[in-house]
Amino acid sequence: MKNRMSLAMIIIISVISLIGCSTGEEDTEQAVDELPELKVDFNVPEEAEVDESVVLTAEVTYGGEAVEGADVIFEYWKGENEENSKEVEPTYQGEGIYKAEVTFNEDANYNLYSHVTAEGLHTMPLESIQVGEGSPIETEDSGDDSESPDGISIHFVEPEQPAPGEDVKLTTQLNMGDTALEAADVRYEIWKKGEKDSPHEWLDAEEITAGEYEAHYAFPEAGTYMINIHIEDGESLHEHQEFELTIE
């Protein structure tokens, strides 16, 4: 009888443990799903005249709340000439709104990025403007200027209290708009900050779940390291974002 009771108790405890583990996994998945979202409403006029002062604004919210102190840069270039782009830093107007004024000095279609980094996330919505008579932009995607691609959000999950020599999990969560960015090529570039001759280590990340990419690395010594996350999708996307990580 005692043996039967002991066996029954073991079975009950095992079932309770399994339920607890399952609930913990569900809670973790739910917590990941409910991460606040960084949103940027990038406002650019559809048209402007040559040498006209054009107002650009970006409204930045995180989890529905206005963000003050975000890192915001407006970048713009003519047609496909992105390598000769110009940048302007907007000023904060309050209530999550960042504003700058620019002028375009010739008839052309211009593309504009609003680069925004806040709360460990990065997004870069793209817009366009026709200046004067404009000029055709011959790209595969040039069809409907109203359908600008959503920005990519980069969330680097900073490890807790990493120490020299121990295995550190590096995790990055990627979203394109409201959708997880799957099947991307993600690489971590790592070097020690402030040392000119510091070697750059490259790690290929593996997609663990939809839009979540992971790699492992042992930092050789204490100090502050730079982690540059490179993201490509095999087509037009090539984005990168730098983060700092202190090893103690």
XYZ file of C-alpha atoms in Angstrom:
248
model
C 0.000 0.000 0.000
C 2.812 2.404 0.895
C 4.539 1.660 -2.404
C 1.342 2.454 -4.302
C 0.864 5.728 -2.381
C 4.479 6.704 -3.055
C 4.072 5.982 -6.749
C 0.875 8.048 -6.846
C 2.606 10.980 -5.142
C 5.491 10.819 -7.640
C 3.041 10.900 -10.553
C 1.118 13.865 -9.073
C 4.325 15.845 -8.432
C 5.553 15.131 -11.985
C 2.270 16.327 -13.510
C 2.356 19.532 -11.429
C 5.970 20.173 -12.494
C 5.112 19.702 -16.165
C 2.166 22.095 -15.867
C 4.380 24.652 -14.145
C 7.048 24.416 -16.866
C 4.439 24.723 -19.589
C 2.905 27.772 -17.936
C 6.351 29.346 -17.551
C 7.101 28.857 -21.245
C 3.739 30.365 -22.198
C 4.359 33.347 -19.896
C 7.799 33.877 -21.474
C 6.379 33.696 -25.013
C 3.610 36.098 -24.046
C 6.141 38.526 -22.527
C 8.137 38.491 -25.791
C 4.980 39.023 -27.844
C 3.957 41.971 -25.667
C 7.206 43.945 -25.990
C 6.379 47.635 -26.501
C 6.727 48.770 -30.107
C 8.795 51.703 -31.313
C 6.726 53.592 -33.890
C 7.710 56.536 -36.078
C 5.222 58.623 -38.046
C 7.487 60.286 -40.627
C 5.704 63.209 -42.305
C 7.039 64.451 -45.650
C 5.077 66.582 -48.178
C 4.338 64.828 -51.461
C 5.543 67.809 -53.527
C 7.648 70.956 -53.164
C 9.174 73.674 -55.324
C 12.888 74.080 -55.938
C 14.565 76.057 -53.094
C 11.338 75.978 -51.065
C 11.741 75.407 -47.314
C 10.277 71.957 -46.597
C 9.273 70.911 -43.081
C 10.027 67.324 -42.057
C 8.621 65.877 -38.845
C 8.849 62.534 -37.095
C 6.501 61.609 -34.265
C 8.174 58.971 -32.092
C 6.247 56.757 -29.669
C 7.223 53.705 -27.623
C 4.403 51.547 -26.358
C 2.021 54.349 -27.297
C 3.893 56.956 -25.212
C 5.748 59.976 -26.652
C 9.551 59.560 -26.627
C 11.826 62.420 -25.564
C 15.560 62.099 -26.108
C 15.449 59.725 -29.073
C 18.407 59.694 -31.473
C 16.863 61.026 -34.710
C 18.558 61.812 -38.025
C 16.876 62.701 -41.332
C 18.778 61.491 -44.399
C 17.881 62.442 -47.983
C 19.249 61.972 -51.488
C 18.323 62.552 -55.134
C 16.949 59.635 -57.139
C 19.157 56.572 -56.738
C 22.218 58.572 -55.699
C 22.146 57.319 -52.102
C 25.937 57.316 -51.764
C 25.829 61.143 -51.885
C 23.096 61.556 -49.296
C 22.896 64.433 -46.843
C 21.875 64.348 -43.201
C 20.170 66.840 -40.917
C 19.541 66.559 -37.189
C 16.030 67.676 -36.171
C 15.152 69.538 -32.986
C 12.755 68.207 -30.369
C 9.407 70.014 -30.295
C 7.788 68.166 -27.392
C 5.182 65.387 -27.316
C 7.482 63.019 -29.201
C 7.783 65.266 -32.284
C 11.125 66.008 -33.994
C 11.324 68.706 -36.684
C 13.771 69.963 -39.295
C 13.594 72.155 -42.418
C 15.456 71.393 -45.644
C 15.573 72.816 -49.170
C 16.066 70.917 -52.433
C 17.950 72.835 -55.127
C 16.941 71.044 -58.327
C 14.060 69.319 -60.094
C 14.143 65.686 -58.994
C 12.497 63.014 -56.933
C 14.166 62.658 -53.528
C 14.122 59.764 -51.058
C 14.258 60.357 -47.324
C 14.965 58.150 -44.306
C 14.081 58.979 -40.727
C 16.655 57.077 -38.660
C 15.343 56.695 -35.109
C 16.982 54.896 -32.186
C 15.266 54.706 -28.795
C 14.754 52.169 -25.999
C 17.332 49.844 -27.573
C 15.383 49.715 -30.849
C 16.076 51.150 -34.286
C 13.656 51.912 -37.098
C 14.056 53.812 -40.372
C 10.842 54.571 -42.311
C 11.333 55.680 -45.916
C 9.406 58.443 -47.719
C 9.776 60.359 -50.997
C 9.056 63.847 -52.356
C 8.794 65.288 -55.860
C 10.606 68.600 -56.205
C 9.625 70.854 -59.116
C 8.960 68.831 -62.247
C 10.638 65.855 -60.657
C 12.326 63.065 -62.550
C 11.530 59.362 -62.847
C 13.233 57.044 -60.388
C 13.860 53.812 -62.261
C 13.820 51.107 -59.637
C 12.016 47.798 -59.416
C 9.833 49.155 -56.637
C 8.909 52.451 -58.323
C 5.227 52.125 -59.007
C 3.139 53.527 -56.211
C 4.942 56.143 -54.138
C 2.165 55.990 -51.526
C 3.217 52.492 -50.505
C 6.459 53.269 -48.720
C 8.065 50.274 -46.990
C 7.761 50.070 -43.209
C 10.900 50.639 -41.170
C 12.890 47.816 -39.651
C 12.975 47.585 -35.849
C 16.131 46.185 -34.269
C 15.911 45.102 -30.631
C 19.189 43.883 -29.148
C 18.535 41.955 -25.922
C 21.396 43.006 -23.658
C 22.831 40.068 -21.640
C 22.722 40.329 -17.845
C 26.095 40.878 -16.145
C 28.348 39.158 -18.695
C 31.843 38.245 -17.446
C 35.126 37.697 -19.315
C 35.623 34.200 -20.700
C 32.069 32.968 -20.171
C 29.692 31.997 -22.961
C 27.381 34.928 -23.702
C 24.179 34.601 -25.697
C 23.630 37.485 -28.122
C 19.991 37.838 -29.162
C 18.433 40.271 -31.632
C 14.721 40.583 -32.437
C 13.830 42.002 -35.856
C 10.513 43.335 -37.097
C 9.485 44.927 -40.370
C 6.542 47.078 -39.339
C 4.292 44.830 -37.252
C 5.672 41.574 -38.711
C 8.660 39.516 -37.599
C 11.487 39.700 -40.141
C 12.198 36.062 -40.973
C 14.950 34.339 -42.971
C 17.319 37.325 -42.828
C 21.104 37.052 -42.894
C 22.268 38.411 -39.545
C 25.905 38.781 -38.498
C 27.478 40.211 -35.346
C 30.655 42.265 -35.732
C 32.448 42.656 -32.385
C 35.482 44.698 -31.360
C 36.816 46.430 -28.254
C 35.886 50.094 -28.031
C 38.621 52.714 -28.114
C 41.391 50.405 -29.310
C 42.458 51.252 -32.848
C 44.078 47.871 -33.535
C 41.374 45.795 -31.863
C 40.531 42.808 -34.095
C 36.979 42.580 -35.408
C 35.290 39.236 -34.780
C 32.430 38.114 -37.041
C 29.661 35.741 -35.938
C 26.844 34.296 -38.046
C 23.562 34.343 -36.125
C 20.973 31.558 -36.287
C 17.227 32.246 -36.426
C 15.864 30.519 -33.304
C 12.237 31.633 -33.620
C 10.478 33.880 -36.129
C 12.440 37.145 -36.269
C 14.765 36.225 -33.373
C 18.460 35.659 -34.161
C 21.048 34.236 -31.789
C 24.795 33.699 -31.584
C 27.242 32.875 -28.775
C 30.536 34.560 -27.937
C 33.076 34.576 -25.100
C 34.521 38.060 -24.564
C 38.247 37.623 -23.849
C 38.644 40.362 -21.219
C 36.857 43.068 -19.293
C 36.053 46.345 -21.035
C 33.512 47.993 -23.301
C 32.836 46.315 -26.622
C 31.053 47.502 -29.744
C 28.544 45.141 -31.352
C 27.539 46.025 -34.899
C 24.549 43.983 -36.062
C 24.475 43.564 -39.857
C 21.151 42.597 -41.451
C 20.492 41.584 -45.047
C 17.586 39.825 -46.752
C 19.289 38.870 -50.007
C 17.455 41.616 -51.896
C 17.419 45.356 -51.211
C 17.750 45.373 -47.418
C 21.173 46.074 -45.932
C 20.900 47.654 -42.514
C 23.213 47.762 -39.516
C 23.072 49.146 -36.000
C 25.751 49.497 -33.305
C 25.362 48.769 -29.598
C 27.743 48.941 -26.646
C 28.195 46.141 -24.119
C 30.317 46.359 -20.958
C 32.074 43.227 -19.715
C 33.057 43.285 -16.024
